[in-house]
Short mmCIF file of C-alpha atoms in Angstrom, two decimals:
data_model
loop_
_atom_site.label_atom_id
_atom_site.label_comp_id
_atom_site.label_asym_id
_atom_site.label_seq_id
_atom_site.Cartn_x
_atom_site.Cartn_y
_atom_site.Cartn_z
CA GLN A 1 -19.86 -31.26 -5.74
CA LEU A 2 -16.34 -30.68 -7.24
CA GLN A 3 -13.63 -32.48 -5.84
CA LEU A 4 -9.74 -32.72 -6.63
CA GLN A 5 -7.75 -35.24 -5.66
CA GLU A 6 -3.56 -35.23 -5.99
CA SER A 7 -1.70 -38.32 -6.38
CA GLY A 8 2.14 -39.10 -7.38
CA PRO A 9 5.14 -40.08 -5.16
CA GLY A 10 5.51 -38.80 -1.84
CA LEU A 11 9.26 -38.92 -2.00
CA VAL A 12 11.68 -37.86 -4.68
CA LYS A 13 15.67 -37.71 -4.88
CA PRO A 14 17.47 -34.31 -5.45
CA TRP A 15 17.89 -33.14 -8.82
CA GLU A 16 15.11 -35.59 -10.13
CA THR A 17 11.74 -34.12 -11.21
CA LEU A 18 8.79 -34.07 -9.19
CA SER A 19 5.33 -35.34 -11.02
CA LEU A 20 2.01 -35.10 -9.76
CA THR A 21 -1.58 -35.58 -11.18
CA CYS A 22 -4.46 -33.87 -10.13
CA THR A 23 -8.12 -35.62 -10.86
CA VAL A 24 -11.24 -33.88 -11.20
CA SER A 25 -14.65 -34.92 -10.27
CA GLY A 26 -18.13 -33.66 -9.83
CA ASP A 27 -18.34 -30.78 -11.84
CA SER A 28 -17.31 -29.89 -15.40
CA PHE A 29 -13.64 -29.97 -16.11
CA ARG A 30 -14.14 -28.01 -19.52
CA THR A 31 -15.00 -24.44 -18.73
CA SER A 32 -13.61 -20.78 -19.58
CA TYR A 33 -14.37 -19.69 -15.90
CA TYR A 34 -11.89 -21.33 -14.21
CA SER A 35 -8.48 -22.41 -14.65
CA TRP A 36 -6.63 -25.55 -12.66
CA GLY A 37 -3.90 -24.71 -10.65
CA TRP A 38 -1.14 -25.78 -7.81
CA ILE A 39 -0.23 -24.07 -4.71
CA ARG A 40 2.49 -25.77 -2.42
CA GLN A 41 3.07 -24.79 1.37
CA PRO A 42 6.69 -25.98 2.98
CA PRO A 43 6.75 -27.10 6.52
CA GLY A 44 6.28 -24.08 8.73
CA LYS A 45 5.89 -21.72 6.10
CA GLY A 46 2.86 -19.59 4.10
CA PRO A 47 1.24 -21.15 0.79
CA GLU A 48 3.31 -20.34 -2.49
CA TRP A 49 1.45 -20.59 -6.06
CA ILE A 50 3.11 -22.49 -8.61
CA GLY A 51 1.07 -21.76 -11.48
CA SER A 52 -2.39 -22.49 -13.40
CA ILE A 53 -3.24 -23.80 -16.76
CA SER A 54 -6.82 -23.76 -18.44
CA TYR A 55 -9.04 -26.16 -20.25
CA TYR A 56 -7.51 -24.92 -23.44
CA GLY A 57 -3.91 -25.64 -22.28
CA ILE A 58 -3.00 -21.73 -21.52
CA THR A 59 -0.59 -21.62 -18.59
CA HIS A 60 0.45 -19.09 -16.21
CA HIS A 61 3.22 -19.88 -13.92
CA ASN A 62 5.24 -18.39 -10.77
CA PRO A 63 7.96 -16.40 -12.44
CA SER A 64 10.45 -17.69 -9.59
CA LEU A 65 9.47 -21.17 -10.66
CA GLU A 66 9.05 -20.81 -14.33
CA SER A 67 12.16 -22.25 -15.69
CA ARG A 68 11.45 -25.66 -13.70
CA VAL A 69 7.73 -26.16 -13.93
CA THR A 70 5.69 -27.80 -16.79
CA THR A 71 1.67 -28.17 -16.34
CA SER A 72 -0.43 -29.76 -18.86
CA VAL A 73 -4.08 -31.12 -18.91
CA ASP A 74 -5.61 -34.47 -19.77
CA THR A 75 -8.94 -33.60 -21.52
CA SER A 76 -10.16 -37.03 -21.94
CA ASN A 77 -9.50 -37.99 -18.02
CA SER A 78 -10.31 -34.86 -16.35
CA GLN A 79 -6.80 -34.71 -15.32
CA PHE A 80 -4.02 -31.90 -15.25
CA SER A 81 -0.44 -32.44 -13.88
CA LEU A 82 2.53 -30.82 -12.57
CA LYS A 83 5.98 -31.51 -13.13
CA LEU A 84 9.02 -29.37 -11.27
CA ALA A 85 12.42 -30.40 -12.44
CA THR A 86 15.68 -30.75 -10.79
CA VAL A 87 14.29 -30.67 -7.01
CA THR A 88 16.27 -29.78 -3.93
CA ALA A 89 15.32 -30.00 -0.49
CA ALA A 90 13.66 -26.62 -0.78
CA ASP A 91 10.87 -28.01 -2.71
CA THR A 92 9.90 -30.40 0.01
CA ALA A 93 6.15 -29.35 0.57
CA VAL A 94 2.51 -30.19 0.71
CA TYR A 95 1.28 -29.54 -2.85
CA TYR A 96 -2.41 -28.76 -3.37
CA CYS A 97 -4.31 -28.86 -6.54
CA VAL A 98 -6.89 -26.27 -6.89
CA ARG A 99 -9.57 -24.35 -9.12
CA GLN A 100 -8.86 -20.93 -9.81
CA ALA A 101 -11.41 -18.27 -11.03
CA VAL A 102 -10.58 -16.25 -14.07
CA VAL A 103 -12.29 -13.31 -12.70
CA GLY A 104 -10.94 -12.39 -9.14
CA GLY A 105 -8.25 -15.46 -9.21
CA ALA A 106 -9.59 -17.14 -6.07
CA PHE A 107 -8.64 -20.79 -5.41
CA ASP A 108 -11.78 -22.76 -4.53
CA PRO A 109 -11.73 -25.90 -3.91
CA TRP A 110 -8.19 -27.51 -2.44
CA GLY A 111 -7.67 -30.71 -2.98
CA GLN A 112 -6.64 -32.50 0.31
CA GLY A 113 -2.94 -32.16 -0.54
CA THR A 114 0.10 -34.51 -0.75
CA LEU A 115 3.17 -34.17 1.13
CA VAL A 116 6.34 -34.55 -1.21
CA ILE A 117 9.62 -34.99 0.62
CA VAL A 118 12.92 -34.44 -1.27
CA SER A 119 15.49 -36.46 -0.03
CA SER A 120 18.38 -39.00 -1.14
CA GLN B 1 9.43 -11.72 3.89
CA SER B 2 5.92 -11.54 1.83
CA VAL B 3 4.63 -9.03 -0.35
CA LEU B 4 1.30 -8.95 1.39
CA THR B 5 2.13 -8.26 5.36
CA GLN B 6 -0.18 -9.77 7.91
CA PRO B 7 0.73 -9.79 11.51
CA PRO B 8 1.94 -13.06 12.76
CA SER B 9 -0.84 -13.59 15.20
CA ALA B 10 -4.05 -12.51 16.49
CA SER B 11 -6.22 -13.49 19.62
CA GLY B 12 -9.71 -12.89 20.80
CA THR B 13 -12.40 -14.64 23.16
CA PRO B 14 -15.37 -16.59 22.37
CA GLY B 15 -17.95 -14.42 21.06
CA GLN B 16 -15.93 -11.44 20.22
CA ARG B 17 -14.87 -9.74 17.06
CA VAL B 18 -11.61 -10.01 15.62
CA PRO B 19 -10.05 -8.25 12.59
CA ILE B 20 -7.06 -9.72 10.66
CA PHE B 21 -5.19 -7.18 8.47
CA CYS B 22 -3.35 -7.54 5.07
CA SER B 23 -1.12 -4.72 3.67
CA GLY B 24 0.08 -4.48 0.18
CA SER B 25 0.91 -1.93 -2.51
CA ARG B 26 -0.71 -0.56 -5.49
CA SER B 27 0.55 -3.48 -8.08
CA ASN B 28 -1.54 -6.10 -5.71
CA ILE B 29 -4.04 -5.01 -3.53
CA GLY B 30 -4.26 -1.53 -5.21
CA MET B 31 -5.09 -2.86 -8.50
CA ASN B 32 -6.38 -6.46 -7.96
CA SER B 33 -8.96 -8.51 -6.07
CA VAL B 34 -8.04 -9.83 -2.56
CA SER B 35 -8.95 -13.34 -1.31
CA TRP B 36 -8.91 -14.95 2.16
CA TYR B 37 -8.08 -18.78 2.92
CA LYS B 38 -8.31 -20.56 6.42
CA VAL B 39 -5.66 -23.01 6.73
CA VAL B 40 -6.02 -25.91 9.67
CA PRO B 41 -3.31 -28.53 9.67
CA GLY B 42 -4.14 -31.72 7.83
CA LYS B 43 -7.09 -30.08 6.28
CA ALA B 44 -7.89 -28.79 2.72
CA PRO B 45 -7.40 -24.84 2.86
CA LYS B 46 -10.62 -23.22 2.52
CA LEU B 47 -11.81 -20.02 0.77
CA LEU B 48 -13.67 -17.69 3.01
CA ILE B 49 -13.69 -14.10 0.90
CA HIS B 50 -12.92 -13.60 -2.92
CA THR B 51 -12.86 -10.11 -4.82
CA ASN B 52 -12.50 -8.40 -1.74
CA ASP B 53 -15.69 -8.68 0.01
CA GLN B 54 -17.69 -11.49 -1.38
CA ARG B 55 -18.46 -14.87 0.79
CA PRO B 56 -18.74 -18.00 -1.14
CA SER B 57 -21.85 -20.23 -0.32
CA GLY B 58 -21.73 -22.05 2.64
CA VAL B 59 -19.26 -19.64 4.57
CA PRO B 60 -21.11 -18.02 7.55
CA ASP B 61 -21.81 -14.34 7.59
CA ARG B 62 -19.67 -14.13 10.68
CA PHE B 63 -16.72 -13.65 8.25
CA SER B 64 -16.57 -10.26 6.30
CA GLY B 65 -14.01 -9.00 4.09
CA PHE B 66 -12.86 -5.28 3.43
CA LYS B 67 -10.51 -3.64 1.09
CA SER B 68 -9.61 0.02 0.85
CA GLY B 69 -6.42 1.52 -1.11
CA THR B 70 -3.44 -1.17 -0.53
CA SER B 71 -4.99 -2.54 2.42
CA ALA B 72 -7.55 -5.30 3.04
CA SER B 73 -8.98 -6.96 6.27
CA LEU B 74 -11.13 -10.08 7.25
CA ALA B 75 -13.18 -9.75 10.38
CA ILE B 76 -14.35 -12.67 12.08
CA SER B 77 -17.33 -11.81 14.55
CA GLY B 78 -19.28 -14.32 17.03
CA LEU B 79 -15.43 -16.11 17.50
CA GLN B 80 -15.67 -19.68 17.98
CA SER B 81 -13.18 -22.22 19.17
CA GLU B 82 -13.34 -23.93 15.64
CA ASP B 83 -12.22 -20.61 14.23
CA GLU B 84 -8.58 -21.23 15.63
CA ALA B 85 -6.35 -21.26 12.46
CA ASP B 86 -4.00 -19.82 10.19
CA TYR B 87 -5.69 -17.00 8.01
CA TYR B 88 -3.95 -15.84 4.58
CA CYS B 89 -4.85 -13.24 2.29
CA ALA B 90 -3.80 -13.73 -1.52
CA GLY B 91 -3.95 -11.71 -4.64
CA TRP B 92 -2.47 -11.14 -7.91
CA ASP B 93 0.65 -8.77 -8.21
CA ASP B 94 1.14 -6.83 -11.54
CA SER B 95 5.07 -6.30 -11.02
CA LEU B 96 5.68 -10.07 -10.20
CA GLN B 97 3.11 -11.43 -12.71
CA GLY B 98 1.96 -14.02 -10.35
CA VAL B 99 -0.29 -14.70 -7.31
CA ILE B 100 1.23 -13.96 -4.07
CA PHE B 101 0.18 -14.86 -0.30
CA GLY B 102 0.83 -13.05 2.75
CA GLY B 103 2.75 -14.13 5.62
CA GLY B 104 -0.47 -15.69 7.40
CA THR B 105 -1.82 -14.81 10.62
CA LYS B 106 -2.17 -17.16 13.32
CA LEU B 107 -5.42 -17.14 15.19
CA THR B 108 -5.77 -18.21 18.83
CA VAL B 109 -9.05 -18.33 20.62
CA LEU B 110 -8.55 -17.78 24.55
#
């Protein structure tokens, strides 16, 4: 059974870069049928799609975050990563890594999520 | 305000059938697939419906999805206490060039 696990700092200072990694286990990381993505959910708000990256490195990012987002894949370790630059308090959220279907775009499964707080 | 509009709340008693609605436009629901998610605080969100009306394996047939024009709905029949959660619709928007989520509907089982 496919499992995704987020890892990274839970506290980031304003104006610094948030960095998270997702480790994929239990199924093939190499696939043309799915991309690997990030979604966040700020406290009390709905989910927001951040972006996705394929095994082959093709990216799609939320246009509202595009200028600050970098995604990458580490195929040798079945991992993919997110970097979000110049964070502010508005970036405080639970960050989830997900698998996204190429056809239809559904997200399944989701990682457990990791809370990232932006504060000095 | 979300591009996909959902009522903020819904409720029902055990055993009832409850619909949850998601209203969009031609650039999102009208042209692309809709998926539905159950979100419970402290737990990983769960996919309930993909491609408008398809249930992933393991999701009970109490959950069903429907899409018509620029609107979609999720129906939960045989309502159970464990169905109490937040439910979100989502899909691609051609104008925004990204995936968008509805504002969410909080379902209360009375």
